[in-house]
């Protein structure tokens, strides 16, 4: 809510002006009648293509699901941060829906995979270990390993 006020105060261009700048090749072509509708149409085309690619080769979706499962099991707070960053990647692609730019702009969408997959072996081992064994291991652990 404060963003529009800050934009006016700093005399920054509005989102509509920015879209016009993009769609008119920096105002060298005539203004677009409805830049928001054009952005929406480009998004529909891009995301249809993206989901079609995911249906054909679901590597990203499968890796993301595995990473999210590992986050739930081992590091939920880190998982929330990684998913929030992935959301920023989705927003960047949605704000600039060009297929040629999608991989670069959507790089943050891979953050949950990059951070979550290293947690997968420990999460899998934890799942495979019966709860009674985990309790016994905790009792046998050294009391304190501080460097006092």
mmCIF file of N, CA and C in Angstrom:
data_model
loop_
_atom_site.group_PDB
_atom_site.id
_atom_site.type_symbol
_atom_site.label_atom_id
_atom_site.label_comp_id
_atom_site.label_asym_id
_atom_site.label_seq_id
_atom_site.Cartn_x
_atom_site.Cartn_y
_atom_site.Cartn_z
ATOM 1 N N UNK A 1 0.806 -1.186 0.000
ATOM 2 C CA UNK A 1 0.000 0.000 0.000
ATOM 3 C C UNK A 1 0.853 1.254 0.000
ATOM 4 N N UNK A 2 1.990 1.182 0.610
ATOM 5 C CA UNK A 2 2.854 2.354 0.663
ATOM 6 C C UNK A 2 3.613 2.539 -0.644
ATOM 7 N N UNK A 3 3.741 1.499 -1.433
ATOM 8 C CA UNK A 3 4.512 1.580 -2.670
ATOM 9 C C UNK A 3 4.007 2.666 -3.622
ATOM 10 N N UNK A 4 2.701 2.762 -3.892
ATOM 11 C CA UNK A 4 2.255 3.839 -4.786
ATOM 12 C C UNK A 4 2.595 5.232 -4.252
ATOM 13 N N UNK A 5 2.471 5.422 -2.957
ATOM 14 C CA UNK A 5 2.791 6.729 -2.374
ATOM 15 C C UNK A 5 4.275 7.039 -2.524
ATOM 16 N N UNK A 6 5.120 6.050 -2.289
ATOM 17 C CA UNK A 6 6.567 6.248 -2.439
ATOM 18 C C UNK A 6 6.906 6.533 -3.898
ATOM 19 N N UNK A 7 6.229 5.828 -4.819
ATOM 20 C CA UNK A 7 6.484 6.051 -6.252
ATOM 21 C C UNK A 7 6.124 7.482 -6.650
ATOM 22 N N UNK A 8 5.006 7.996 -6.139
ATOM 23 C CA UNK A 8 4.601 9.371 -6.437
ATOM 24 C C UNK A 8 5.594 10.348 -5.820
ATOM 25 N N UNK A 9 5.964 10.089 -4.566
ATOM 26 C CA UNK A 9 6.876 10.984 -3.854
ATOM 27 C C UNK A 9 8.243 11.055 -4.558
ATOM 28 N N UNK A 10 8.719 9.917 -5.054
ATOM 29 C CA UNK A 10 10.016 9.880 -5.731
ATOM 30 C C UNK A 10 9.921 10.149 -7.231
ATOM 31 N N UNK A 11 8.684 10.392 -7.688
ATOM 32 C CA UNK A 11 8.410 10.657 -9.107
ATOM 33 C C UNK A 11 8.855 9.505 -10.003
ATOM 34 N N UNK A 12 8.602 8.295 -9.529
ATOM 35 C CA UNK A 12 8.906 7.100 -10.318
ATOM 36 C C UNK A 12 7.725 6.786 -11.229
ATOM 37 N N UNK A 13 7.995 6.153 -12.347
ATOM 38 C CA UNK A 13 6.888 5.819 -13.252
ATOM 39 C C UNK A 13 6.001 4.721 -12.660
ATOM 40 N N UNK A 14 4.733 4.774 -13.022
ATOM 41 C CA UNK A 14 3.797 3.756 -12.541
ATOM 42 C C UNK A 14 4.033 2.448 -13.294
ATOM 43 N N UNK A 15 3.420 1.396 -12.814
ATOM 44 C CA UNK A 15 3.547 0.099 -13.476
ATOM 45 C C UNK A 15 2.985 0.165 -14.899
ATOM 46 N N UNK A 16 1.919 0.921 -15.083
ATOM 47 C CA UNK A 16 1.336 1.038 -16.422
ATOM 48 C C UNK A 16 2.295 1.728 -17.385
ATOM 49 N N UNK A 17 2.986 2.751 -16.924
ATOM 50 C CA UNK A 17 3.981 3.442 -17.762
ATOM 51 C C UNK A 17 5.112 2.473 -18.106
ATOM 52 N N UNK A 18 5.535 1.691 -17.141
ATOM 53 C CA UNK A 18 6.601 0.717 -17.379
ATOM 54 C C UNK A 18 6.163 -0.314 -18.421
ATOM 55 N N UNK A 19 4.908 -0.772 -18.317
ATOM 56 C CA UNK A 19 4.403 -1.717 -19.317
ATOM 57 C C UNK A 19 4.344 -1.065 -20.701
ATOM 58 N N UNK A 20 3.895 0.174 -20.770
ATOM 59 C CA UNK A 20 3.871 0.872 -22.058
ATOM 60 C C UNK A 20 5.285 0.986 -22.634
ATOM 61 N N UNK A 21 6.234 1.300 -21.785
ATOM 62 C CA UNK A 21 7.631 1.391 -22.219
ATOM 63 C C UNK A 21 8.082 0.070 -22.837
ATOM 64 N N UNK A 22 7.702 -1.024 -22.200
ATOM 65 C CA UNK A 22 8.096 -2.346 -22.695
ATOM 66 C C UNK A 22 7.397 -2.673 -24.008
ATOM 67 N N UNK A 23 6.084 -2.495 -24.052
ATOM 68 C CA UNK A 23 5.307 -2.916 -25.215
ATOM 69 C C UNK A 23 5.460 -1.988 -26.421
ATOM 70 N N UNK A 24 5.966 -0.787 -26.228
ATOM 71 C CA UNK A 24 6.153 0.143 -27.351
ATOM 72 C C UNK A 24 7.622 0.263 -27.742
ATOM 73 N N UNK A 25 8.439 -0.640 -27.248
ATOM 74 C CA UNK A 25 9.892 -0.588 -27.490
ATOM 75 C C UNK A 25 10.442 0.791 -27.122
ATOM 76 N N UNK A 26 10.246 1.133 -25.882
ATOM 77 C CA UNK A 26 10.731 2.397 -25.304
ATOM 78 C C UNK A 26 10.098 3.595 -26.006
ATOM 79 N N UNK A 27 8.799 3.492 -26.228
ATOM 80 C CA UNK A 27 7.958 4.553 -26.789
ATOM 81 C C UNK A 27 8.308 4.900 -28.238
ATOM 82 N N UNK A 28 8.905 3.954 -28.968
ATOM 83 C CA UNK A 28 9.167 4.157 -30.396
ATOM 84 C C UNK A 28 7.980 3.732 -31.254
ATOM 85 N N UNK A 29 7.082 2.946 -30.679
ATOM 86 C CA UNK A 29 5.867 2.506 -31.368
ATOM 87 C C UNK A 29 4.665 3.156 -30.695
ATOM 88 N N UNK A 30 3.494 3.069 -31.337
ATOM 89 C CA UNK A 30 2.290 3.651 -30.708
ATOM 90 C C UNK A 30 1.963 2.965 -29.381
ATOM 91 N N UNK A 31 1.301 3.709 -28.493
ATOM 92 C CA UNK A 31 0.923 3.167 -27.189
ATOM 93 C C UNK A 31 -0.031 1.991 -27.359
ATOM 94 N N UNK A 32 0.073 1.051 -26.446
ATOM 95 C CA UNK A 32 -0.807 -0.112 -26.428
ATOM 96 C C UNK A 32 -2.093 0.303 -25.724
ATOM 97 N N UNK A 33 -3.222 -0.136 -26.258
ATOM 98 C CA UNK A 33 -4.508 0.290 -25.696
ATOM 99 C C UNK A 33 -4.688 -0.145 -24.241
ATOM 100 N N UNK A 34 -4.407 -1.409 -23.972
ATOM 101 C CA UNK A 34 -4.567 -1.927 -22.611
ATOM 102 C C UNK A 34 -3.346 -2.770 -22.254
ATOM 103 N N UNK A 35 -2.323 -2.170 -21.653
ATOM 104 C CA UNK A 35 -1.096 -2.927 -21.369
ATOM 105 C C UNK A 35 -1.314 -4.069 -20.373
ATOM 106 N N UNK A 36 -2.267 -3.912 -19.454
ATOM 107 C CA UNK A 36 -2.513 -4.981 -18.484
ATOM 108 C C UNK A 36 -3.107 -6.214 -19.165
ATOM 109 N N UNK A 37 -4.010 -6.007 -20.126
ATOM 110 C CA UNK A 37 -4.584 -7.135 -20.869
ATOM 111 C C UNK A 37 -3.502 -7.831 -21.685
ATOM 112 N N UNK A 38 -2.602 -7.057 -22.256
ATOM 113 C CA UNK A 38 -1.511 -7.660 -23.027
ATOM 114 C C UNK A 38 -0.588 -8.471 -22.115
ATOM 115 N N UNK A 39 -0.312 -7.945 -20.947
ATOM 116 C CA UNK A 39 0.508 -8.691 -19.984
ATOM 117 C C UNK A 39 -0.192 -9.988 -19.594
ATOM 118 N N UNK A 40 -1.484 -9.918 -19.358
ATOM 119 C CA UNK A 40 -2.266 -11.105 -19.008
ATOM 120 C C UNK A 40 -2.202 -12.146 -20.129
ATOM 121 N N UNK A 41 -2.374 -11.713 -21.377
ATOM 122 C CA UNK A 41 -2.329 -12.637 -22.520
ATOM 123 C C UNK A 41 -0.953 -13.289 -22.646
ATOM 124 N N UNK A 42 0.095 -12.506 -22.466
ATOM 125 C CA UNK A 42 1.447 -13.065 -22.525
ATOM 126 C C UNK A 42 1.669 -14.083 -21.402
ATOM 127 N N UNK A 43 1.144 -13.780 -20.224
ATOM 128 C CA UNK A 43 1.268 -14.718 -19.110
ATOM 129 C C UNK A 43 0.537 -16.023 -19.398
ATOM 130 N N UNK A 44 -0.660 -15.927 -19.942
ATOM 131 C CA UNK A 44 -1.400 -17.153 -20.274
ATOM 132 C C UNK A 44 -0.610 -18.021 -21.245
ATOM 133 N N UNK A 45 -0.062 -17.407 -22.268
ATOM 134 C CA UNK A 45 0.718 -18.165 -23.257
ATOM 135 C C UNK A 45 1.960 -18.774 -22.617
ATOM 136 N N UNK A 46 2.673 -17.977 -21.825
ATOM 137 C CA UNK A 46 3.907 -18.480 -21.200
ATOM 138 C C UNK A 46 3.627 -19.631 -20.243
ATOM 139 N N UNK A 47 2.652 -19.459 -19.360
ATOM 140 C CA UNK A 47 2.403 -20.490 -18.352
ATOM 141 C C UNK A 47 1.793 -21.737 -18.973
ATOM 142 N N UNK A 48 1.003 -21.607 -20.040
ATOM 143 C CA UNK A 48 0.531 -22.794 -20.761
ATOM 144 C C UNK A 48 1.708 -23.587 -21.290
ATOM 145 N N UNK A 49 2.639 -22.876 -21.886
ATOM 146 C CA UNK A 49 3.848 -23.525 -22.417
ATOM 147 C C UNK A 49 4.649 -24.172 -21.280
ATOM 148 N N UNK A 50 4.813 -23.441 -20.186
ATOM 149 C CA UNK A 50 5.604 -23.950 -19.061
ATOM 150 C C UNK A 50 4.980 -25.230 -18.498
ATOM 151 N N UNK A 51 3.658 -25.224 -18.269
ATOM 152 C CA UNK A 51 2.998 -26.414 -17.736
ATOM 153 C C UNK A 51 3.041 -27.559 -18.734
ATOM 154 N N UNK A 52 2.984 -27.257 -20.022
ATOM 155 C CA UNK A 52 3.129 -28.302 -21.041
ATOM 156 C C UNK A 52 4.500 -28.954 -20.971
ATOM 157 N N UNK A 53 5.537 -28.134 -20.788
ATOM 158 C CA UNK A 53 6.895 -28.679 -20.624
ATOM 159 C C UNK A 53 6.993 -29.528 -19.363
ATOM 160 N N UNK A 54 6.384 -29.072 -18.277
ATOM 161 C CA UNK A 54 6.437 -29.829 -17.025
ATOM 162 C C UNK A 54 5.693 -31.152 -17.148
ATOM 163 N N UNK A 55 4.604 -31.167 -17.901
ATOM 164 C CA UNK A 55 3.861 -32.409 -18.100
ATOM 165 C C UNK A 55 4.697 -33.401 -18.922
ATOM 166 N N UNK A 56 5.452 -32.896 -19.884
ATOM 167 C CA UNK A 56 6.274 -33.763 -20.730
ATOM 168 C C UNK A 56 7.523 -34.252 -19.999
ATOM 169 N N UNK A 57 8.135 -33.363 -19.222
ATOM 170 C CA UNK A 57 9.363 -33.692 -18.479
ATOM 171 C C UNK A 57 9.261 -33.096 -17.083
ATOM 172 N N UNK A 58 8.669 -33.820 -16.142
ATOM 173 C CA UNK A 58 8.366 -33.229 -14.823
ATOM 174 C C UNK A 58 9.541 -33.221 -13.836
ATOM 175 N N UNK A 59 10.758 -33.135 -14.323
ATOM 176 C CA UNK A 59 11.918 -33.168 -13.423
ATOM 177 C C UNK A 59 11.844 -32.081 -12.360
ATOM 178 N N UNK A 60 11.568 -30.867 -12.789
ATOM 179 C CA UNK A 60 11.526 -29.754 -11.841
ATOM 180 C C UNK A 60 10.462 -29.977 -10.770
ATOM 181 N N UNK A 61 9.269 -30.383 -11.187
ATOM 182 C CA UNK A 61 8.176 -30.579 -10.221
ATOM 183 C C UNK A 61 8.480 -31.719 -9.254
ATOM 184 N N UNK A 62 9.053 -32.804 -9.764
ATOM 185 C CA UNK A 62 9.384 -33.944 -8.896
ATOM 186 C C UNK A 62 10.484 -33.550 -7.908
ATOM 187 N N UNK A 63 11.519 -32.885 -8.402
ATOM 188 C CA UNK A 63 12.607 -32.454 -7.512
ATOM 189 C C UNK A 63 12.110 -31.448 -6.472
ATOM 190 N N UNK A 64 11.220 -30.556 -6.888
ATOM 191 C CA UNK A 64 10.661 -29.580 -5.945
ATOM 192 C C UNK A 64 9.831 -30.281 -4.878
ATOM 193 N N UNK A 65 9.032 -31.261 -5.271
ATOM 194 C CA UNK A 65 8.217 -32.007 -4.295
ATOM 195 C C UNK A 65 9.111 -32.750 -3.308
ATOM 196 N N UNK A 66 10.165 -33.398 -3.790
ATOM 197 C CA UNK A 66 11.097 -34.101 -2.895
ATOM 198 C C UNK A 66 11.782 -33.125 -1.945
ATOM 199 N N UNK A 67 12.204 -31.988 -2.472
ATOM 200 C CA UNK A 67 12.873 -30.989 -1.634
ATOM 201 C C UNK A 67 11.929 -30.456 -0.559
ATOM 202 N N UNK A 68 10.692 -30.196 -0.938
ATOM 203 C CA UNK A 68 9.718 -29.693 0.047
ATOM 204 C C UNK A 68 9.448 -30.736 1.125
ATOM 205 N N UNK A 69 9.400 -31.999 0.744
ATOM 206 C CA UNK A 69 9.222 -33.066 1.732
ATOM 207 C C UNK A 69 10.412 -33.077 2.698
ATOM 208 N N UNK A 70 11.633 -32.926 2.159
ATOM 209 C CA UNK A 70 12.821 -32.894 3.017
ATOM 210 C C UNK A 70 12.781 -31.694 3.953
ATOM 211 N N UNK A 71 12.313 -30.552 3.462
ATOM 212 C CA UNK A 71 12.195 -29.375 4.326
ATOM 213 C C UNK A 71 11.227 -29.631 5.470
ATOM 214 N N UNK A 72 10.088 -30.225 5.171
ATOM 215 C CA UNK A 72 9.089 -30.506 6.213
ATOM 216 C C UNK A 72 9.692 -31.405 7.281
ATOM 217 N N UNK A 73 10.485 -32.383 6.855
ATOM 218 C CA UNK A 73 11.071 -33.339 7.795
ATOM 219 C C UNK A 73 12.267 -32.776 8.571
ATOM 220 N N UNK A 74 13.101 -31.954 7.926
ATOM 221 C CA UNK A 74 14.380 -31.572 8.528
ATOM 222 C C UNK A 74 14.537 -30.088 8.861
ATOM 223 N N UNK A 75 13.963 -29.185 8.058
ATOM 224 C CA UNK A 75 14.209 -27.751 8.269
ATOM 225 C C UNK A 75 13.019 -26.923 7.785
ATOM 226 N N UNK A 76 11.911 -26.958 8.523
ATOM 227 C CA UNK A 76 10.718 -26.239 8.064
ATOM 228 C C UNK A 76 10.923 -24.731 7.901
ATOM 229 N N UNK A 77 11.674 -24.102 8.775
ATOM 230 C CA UNK A 77 11.873 -22.649 8.662
ATOM 231 C C UNK A 77 12.644 -22.309 7.387
ATOM 232 N N UNK A 78 13.684 -23.071 7.101
ATOM 233 C CA UNK A 78 14.439 -22.869 5.866
ATOM 234 C C UNK A 78 13.546 -23.133 4.657
ATOM 235 N N UNK A 79 12.671 -24.112 4.783
ATOM 236 C CA UNK A 79 11.745 -24.430 3.702
ATOM 237 C C UNK A 79 10.811 -23.271 3.394
ATOM 238 N N UNK A 80 10.303 -22.620 4.425
ATOM 239 C CA UNK A 80 9.432 -21.459 4.205
ATOM 240 C C UNK A 80 10.167 -20.341 3.483
ATOM 241 N N UNK A 81 11.405 -20.105 3.884
ATOM 242 C CA UNK A 81 12.214 -19.072 3.232
ATOM 243 C C UNK A 81 12.475 -19.438 1.769
ATOM 244 N N UNK A 82 12.827 -20.690 1.517
ATOM 245 C CA UNK A 82 13.110 -21.125 0.146
ATOM 246 C C UNK A 82 11.865 -21.042 -0.733
ATOM 247 N N UNK A 83 10.717 -21.428 -0.189
ATOM 248 C CA UNK A 83 9.471 -21.356 -0.958
ATOM 249 C C UNK A 83 9.092 -19.903 -1.218
ATOM 250 N N UNK A 84 9.338 -19.018 -0.261
ATOM 251 C CA UNK A 84 9.071 -17.593 -0.476
ATOM 252 C C UNK A 84 9.953 -17.051 -1.597
ATOM 253 N N UNK A 85 11.213 -17.446 -1.610
ATOM 254 C CA UNK A 85 12.114 -17.020 -2.690
ATOM 255 C C UNK A 85 11.648 -17.572 -4.036
ATOM 256 N N UNK A 86 11.175 -18.807 -4.042
ATOM 257 C CA UNK A 86 10.645 -19.391 -5.276
ATOM 258 C C UNK A 86 9.435 -18.588 -5.754
ATOM 259 N N UNK A 87 8.623 -18.126 -4.823
ATOM 260 C CA UNK A 87 7.486 -17.278 -5.182
ATOM 261 C C UNK A 87 7.928 -15.982 -5.839
ATOM 262 N N UNK A 88 9.050 -15.435 -5.390
ATOM 263 C CA UNK A 88 9.605 -14.237 -6.023
ATOM 264 C C UNK A 88 10.012 -14.561 -7.464
ATOM 265 N N UNK A 89 10.581 -15.741 -7.676
ATOM 266 C CA UNK A 89 10.935 -16.164 -9.031
ATOM 267 C C UNK A 89 9.720 -16.261 -9.929
ATOM 268 N N UNK A 90 8.640 -16.834 -9.404
ATOM 269 C CA UNK A 90 7.390 -16.926 -10.169
ATOM 270 C C UNK A 90 6.884 -15.514 -10.493
ATOM 271 N N UNK A 91 6.935 -14.618 -9.532
ATOM 272 C CA UNK A 91 6.473 -13.247 -9.751
ATOM 273 C C UNK A 91 7.325 -12.525 -10.791
ATOM 274 N N UNK A 92 8.631 -12.781 -10.772
ATOM 275 C CA UNK A 92 9.502 -12.160 -11.769
ATOM 276 C C UNK A 92 9.142 -12.636 -13.181
ATOM 277 N N UNK A 93 8.900 -13.923 -13.325
ATOM 278 C CA UNK A 93 8.519 -14.450 -14.636
ATOM 279 C C UNK A 93 7.158 -13.895 -15.048
ATOM 280 N N UNK A 94 6.230 -13.826 -14.103
ATOM 281 C CA UNK A 94 4.899 -13.302 -14.411
ATOM 282 C C UNK A 94 4.955 -11.822 -14.789
ATOM 283 N N UNK A 95 5.867 -11.094 -14.216
ATOM 284 C CA UNK A 95 6.012 -9.677 -14.536
ATOM 285 C C UNK A 95 6.695 -9.426 -15.860
ATOM 286 N N UNK A 96 7.431 -10.411 -16.335
ATOM 287 C CA UNK A 96 8.152 -10.317 -17.608
ATOM 288 C C UNK A 96 7.948 -11.622 -18.374
ATOM 289 N N UNK A 97 6.731 -11.880 -18.842
ATOM 290 C CA UNK A 97 6.410 -13.196 -19.415
ATOM 291 C C UNK A 97 6.944 -13.409 -20.831
ATOM 292 N N UNK A 98 8.240 -13.489 -20.940
ATOM 293 C CA UNK A 98 8.875 -13.766 -22.222
ATOM 294 C C UNK A 98 9.577 -15.111 -22.118
ATOM 295 N N UNK A 99 9.262 -15.998 -23.015
ATOM 296 C CA UNK A 99 9.822 -17.346 -22.956
ATOM 297 C C UNK A 99 11.348 -17.323 -22.982
ATOM 298 N N UNK A 100 11.922 -16.425 -23.760
ATOM 299 C CA UNK A 100 13.375 -16.335 -23.865
ATOM 300 C C UNK A 100 14.021 -15.899 -22.551
ATOM 301 N N UNK A 101 13.283 -15.206 -21.696
ATOM 302 C CA UNK A 101 13.811 -14.698 -20.438
ATOM 303 C C UNK A 101 13.398 -15.531 -19.224
ATOM 304 N N UNK A 102 12.479 -16.458 -19.410
ATOM 305 C CA UNK A 102 11.881 -17.173 -18.276
ATOM 306 C C UNK A 102 12.904 -17.957 -17.464
ATOM 307 N N UNK A 103 13.837 -18.624 -18.115
ATOM 308 C CA UNK A 103 14.821 -19.413 -17.360
ATOM 309 C C UNK A 103 15.678 -18.523 -16.465
ATOM 310 N N UNK A 104 16.103 -17.399 -17.001
ATOM 311 C CA UNK A 104 16.950 -16.485 -16.220
ATOM 312 C C UNK A 104 16.159 -15.830 -15.096
ATOM 313 N N UNK A 105 14.978 -15.323 -15.417
ATOM 314 C CA UNK A 105 14.182 -14.626 -14.407
ATOM 315 C C UNK A 105 13.609 -15.574 -13.360
ATOM 316 N N UNK A 106 13.384 -16.827 -13.747
ATOM 317 C CA UNK A 106 12.811 -17.795 -12.822
ATOM 318 C C UNK A 106 13.836 -18.616 -12.070
ATOM 319 N N UNK A 107 15.092 -18.196 -12.092
ATOM 320 C CA UNK A 107 16.149 -18.972 -11.422
ATOM 321 C C UNK A 107 15.847 -19.192 -9.935
ATOM 322 N N UNK A 108 15.199 -18.223 -9.293
ATOM 323 C CA UNK A 108 14.878 -18.385 -7.869
ATOM 324 C C UNK A 108 13.887 -19.521 -7.618
ATOM 325 N N UNK A 109 13.168 -19.940 -8.660
ATOM 326 C CA UNK A 109 12.231 -21.055 -8.480
ATOM 327 C C UNK A 109 12.977 -22.354 -8.165
ATOM 328 N N UNK A 110 14.259 -22.404 -8.485
ATOM 329 C CA UNK A 110 15.074 -23.585 -8.201
ATOM 330 C C UNK A 110 15.637 -23.589 -6.777
ATOM 331 N N UNK A 111 15.483 -22.508 -6.036
ATOM 332 C CA UNK A 111 16.071 -22.430 -4.697
ATOM 333 C C UNK A 111 15.603 -23.543 -3.762
ATOM 334 N N UNK A 112 14.313 -23.884 -3.708
ATOM 335 C CA UNK A 112 13.925 -25.010 -2.848
ATOM 336 C C UNK A 112 14.625 -26.317 -3.236
ATOM 337 N N UNK A 113 14.819 -26.530 -4.523
ATOM 338 C CA UNK A 113 15.499 -27.752 -4.975
ATOM 339 C C UNK A 113 16.950 -27.738 -4.523
ATOM 340 N N UNK A 114 17.615 -26.615 -4.743
ATOM 341 C CA UNK A 114 19.041 -26.509 -4.409
ATOM 342 C C UNK A 114 19.280 -26.637 -2.909
ATOM 343 N N UNK A 115 18.411 -26.046 -2.100
ATOM 344 C CA UNK A 115 18.591 -26.112 -0.650
ATOM 345 C C UNK A 115 17.974 -27.361 -0.027
ATOM 346 N N UNK A 116 16.928 -27.903 -0.647
ATOM 347 C CA UNK A 116 16.208 -29.015 -0.047
ATOM 348 C C UNK A 116 16.760 -30.389 -0.367
ATOM 349 N N UNK A 117 17.300 -30.573 -1.566
ATOM 350 C CA UNK A 117 17.800 -31.912 -1.921
ATOM 351 C C UNK A 117 18.953 -32.388 -1.046
ATOM 352 N N UNK A 118 19.868 -31.515 -0.614
ATOM 353 C CA UNK A 118 20.903 -32.001 0.308
ATOM 354 C C UNK A 118 20.335 -32.518 1.635
ATOM 355 N N UNK A 119 19.142 -32.091 2.003
ATOM 356 C CA UNK A 119 18.512 -32.570 3.239
ATOM 357 C C UNK A 119 17.829 -33.920 3.041
ATOM 358 N N UNK A 120 17.666 -34.323 1.798
ATOM 359 C CA UNK A 120 16.887 -35.519 1.485
ATOM 360 C C UNK A 120 17.454 -36.794 2.106
ATOM 361 N N UNK A 121 18.764 -37.076 2.044
ATOM 362 C CA UNK A 121 19.259 -38.321 2.668
ATOM 363 C C UNK A 121 18.960 -38.399 4.168
ATOM 364 N N UNK A 122 19.141 -37.300 4.878
ATOM 365 C CA UNK A 122 18.866 -37.310 6.318
ATOM 366 C C UNK A 122 17.376 -37.476 6.589
ATOM 367 N N UNK A 123 16.541 -36.825 5.770
ATOM 368 C CA UNK A 123 15.092 -36.964 5.948
ATOM 369 C C UNK A 123 14.654 -38.392 5.652
ATOM 370 N N UNK A 124 15.260 -38.987 4.640
ATOM 371 C CA UNK A 124 14.922 -40.370 4.283
ATOM 372 C C UNK A 124 15.369 -41.319 5.395
ATOM 373 N N UNK A 125 16.567 -41.101 5.935
ATOM 374 C CA UNK A 125 17.064 -41.947 7.020
ATOM 375 C C UNK A 125 16.188 -41.794 8.259
ATOM 376 N N UNK A 126 15.760 -40.584 8.543
ATOM 377 C CA UNK A 126 14.888 -40.341 9.695
ATOM 378 C C UNK A 126 13.562 -41.068 9.524
ATOM 379 N N UNK A 127 13.059 -41.069 8.298
ATOM 380 C CA UNK A 127 11.791 -41.747 8.018
ATOM 381 C C UNK A 127 11.936 -43.254 8.174
ATOM 382 N N UNK A 128 13.103 -43.781 7.797
ATOM 383 C CA UNK A 128 13.326 -45.221 7.841
ATOM 384 C C UNK A 128 13.676 -45.713 9.244
ATOM 385 N N UNK A 129 14.076 -44.804 10.139
ATOM 386 C CA UNK A 129 14.454 -45.181 11.491
ATOM 387 C C UNK A 129 13.220 -45.204 12.385
ATOM 388 N N UNK A 130 12.956 -46.333 13.037
ATOM 389 C CA UNK A 130 11.803 -46.386 13.946
ATOM 390 C C UNK A 130 11.964 -45.380 15.089
ATOM 391 N N UNK A 131 10.880 -44.813 15.592
ATOM 392 C CA UNK A 131 10.955 -43.809 16.667
ATOM 393 C C UNK A 131 11.662 -44.316 17.911
ATOM 394 N N UNK A 132 11.520 -45.585 18.258
ATOM 395 C CA UNK A 132 12.168 -46.103 19.468
ATOM 396 C C UNK A 132 13.681 -46.055 19.355
ATOM 397 N N UNK A 133 14.231 -46.269 18.171
ATOM 398 C CA UNK A 133 15.687 -46.206 17.984
ATOM 399 C C UNK A 133 16.169 -44.776 18.146
ATOM 400 N N UNK A 134 15.419 -43.811 17.617
ATOM 401 C CA UNK A 134 15.808 -42.409 17.745
ATOM 402 C C UNK A 134 15.840 -41.986 19.207
ATOM 403 N N UNK A 135 14.908 -42.434 20.015
ATOM 404 C CA UNK A 135 14.873 -42.084 21.435
ATOM 405 C C UNK A 135 16.074 -42.682 22.142
ATOM 406 N N UNK A 136 16.420 -43.931 21.843
ATOM 407 C CA UNK A 136 17.574 -44.564 22.472
ATOM 408 C C UNK A 136 18.857 -43.848 22.102
ATOM 409 N N UNK A 137 18.983 -43.410 20.854
ATOM 410 C CA UNK A 137 20.184 -42.695 20.429
ATOM 411 C C UNK A 137 20.320 -41.378 21.191
ATOM 412 N N UNK A 138 19.226 -40.705 21.441
ATOM 413 C CA UNK A 138 19.271 -39.440 22.162
ATOM 414 C C UNK A 138 19.713 -39.655 23.603
ATOM 415 N N UNK A 139 19.315 -40.746 24.221
ATOM 416 C CA UNK A 139 19.707 -41.013 25.616
ATOM 417 C C UNK A 139 21.195 -41.297 25.726
ATOM 418 N N UNK A 140 21.762 -41.948 24.709
ATOM 419 C CA UNK A 140 23.172 -42.308 24.752
ATOM 420 C C UNK A 140 24.103 -41.176 24.331
ATOM 421 N N UNK A 141 23.579 -40.102 23.809
ATOM 422 C CA UNK A 141 24.406 -39.007 23.327
ATOM 423 C C UNK A 141 25.134 -38.372 24.512
ATOM 424 N N UNK A 142 26.374 -37.891 24.294
ATOM 425 C CA UNK A 142 27.126 -37.211 25.351
ATOM 426 C C UNK A 142 26.341 -36.005 25.858
ATOM 427 N N UNK A 143 26.450 -35.759 27.138
ATOM 428 C CA UNK A 143 25.670 -34.697 27.780
ATOM 429 C C UNK A 143 26.022 -33.326 27.221
ATOM 430 N N UNK A 144 27.289 -32.983 27.191
ATOM 431 C CA UNK A 144 27.662 -31.657 26.724
ATOM 432 C C UNK A 144 29.011 -31.732 26.045
ATOM 433 N N UNK A 145 29.107 -31.075 24.937
ATOM 434 C CA UNK A 145 30.376 -31.046 24.217
ATOM 435 C C UNK A 145 30.827 -29.616 24.066
ATOM 436 N N UNK A 146 30.614 -28.790 25.079
ATOM 437 C CA UNK A 146 30.999 -27.386 24.987
ATOM 438 C C UNK A 146 32.498 -27.223 25.155
ATOM 439 N N UNK A 147 33.000 -26.073 24.774
ATOM 440 C CA UNK A 147 34.442 -25.811 24.814
ATOM 441 C C UNK A 147 34.808 -24.899 25.977
ATOM 442 N N UNK A 148 34.149 -25.024 27.119
ATOM 443 C CA UNK A 148 34.410 -24.159 28.274
ATOM 444 C C UNK A 148 35.791 -24.379 28.793
#
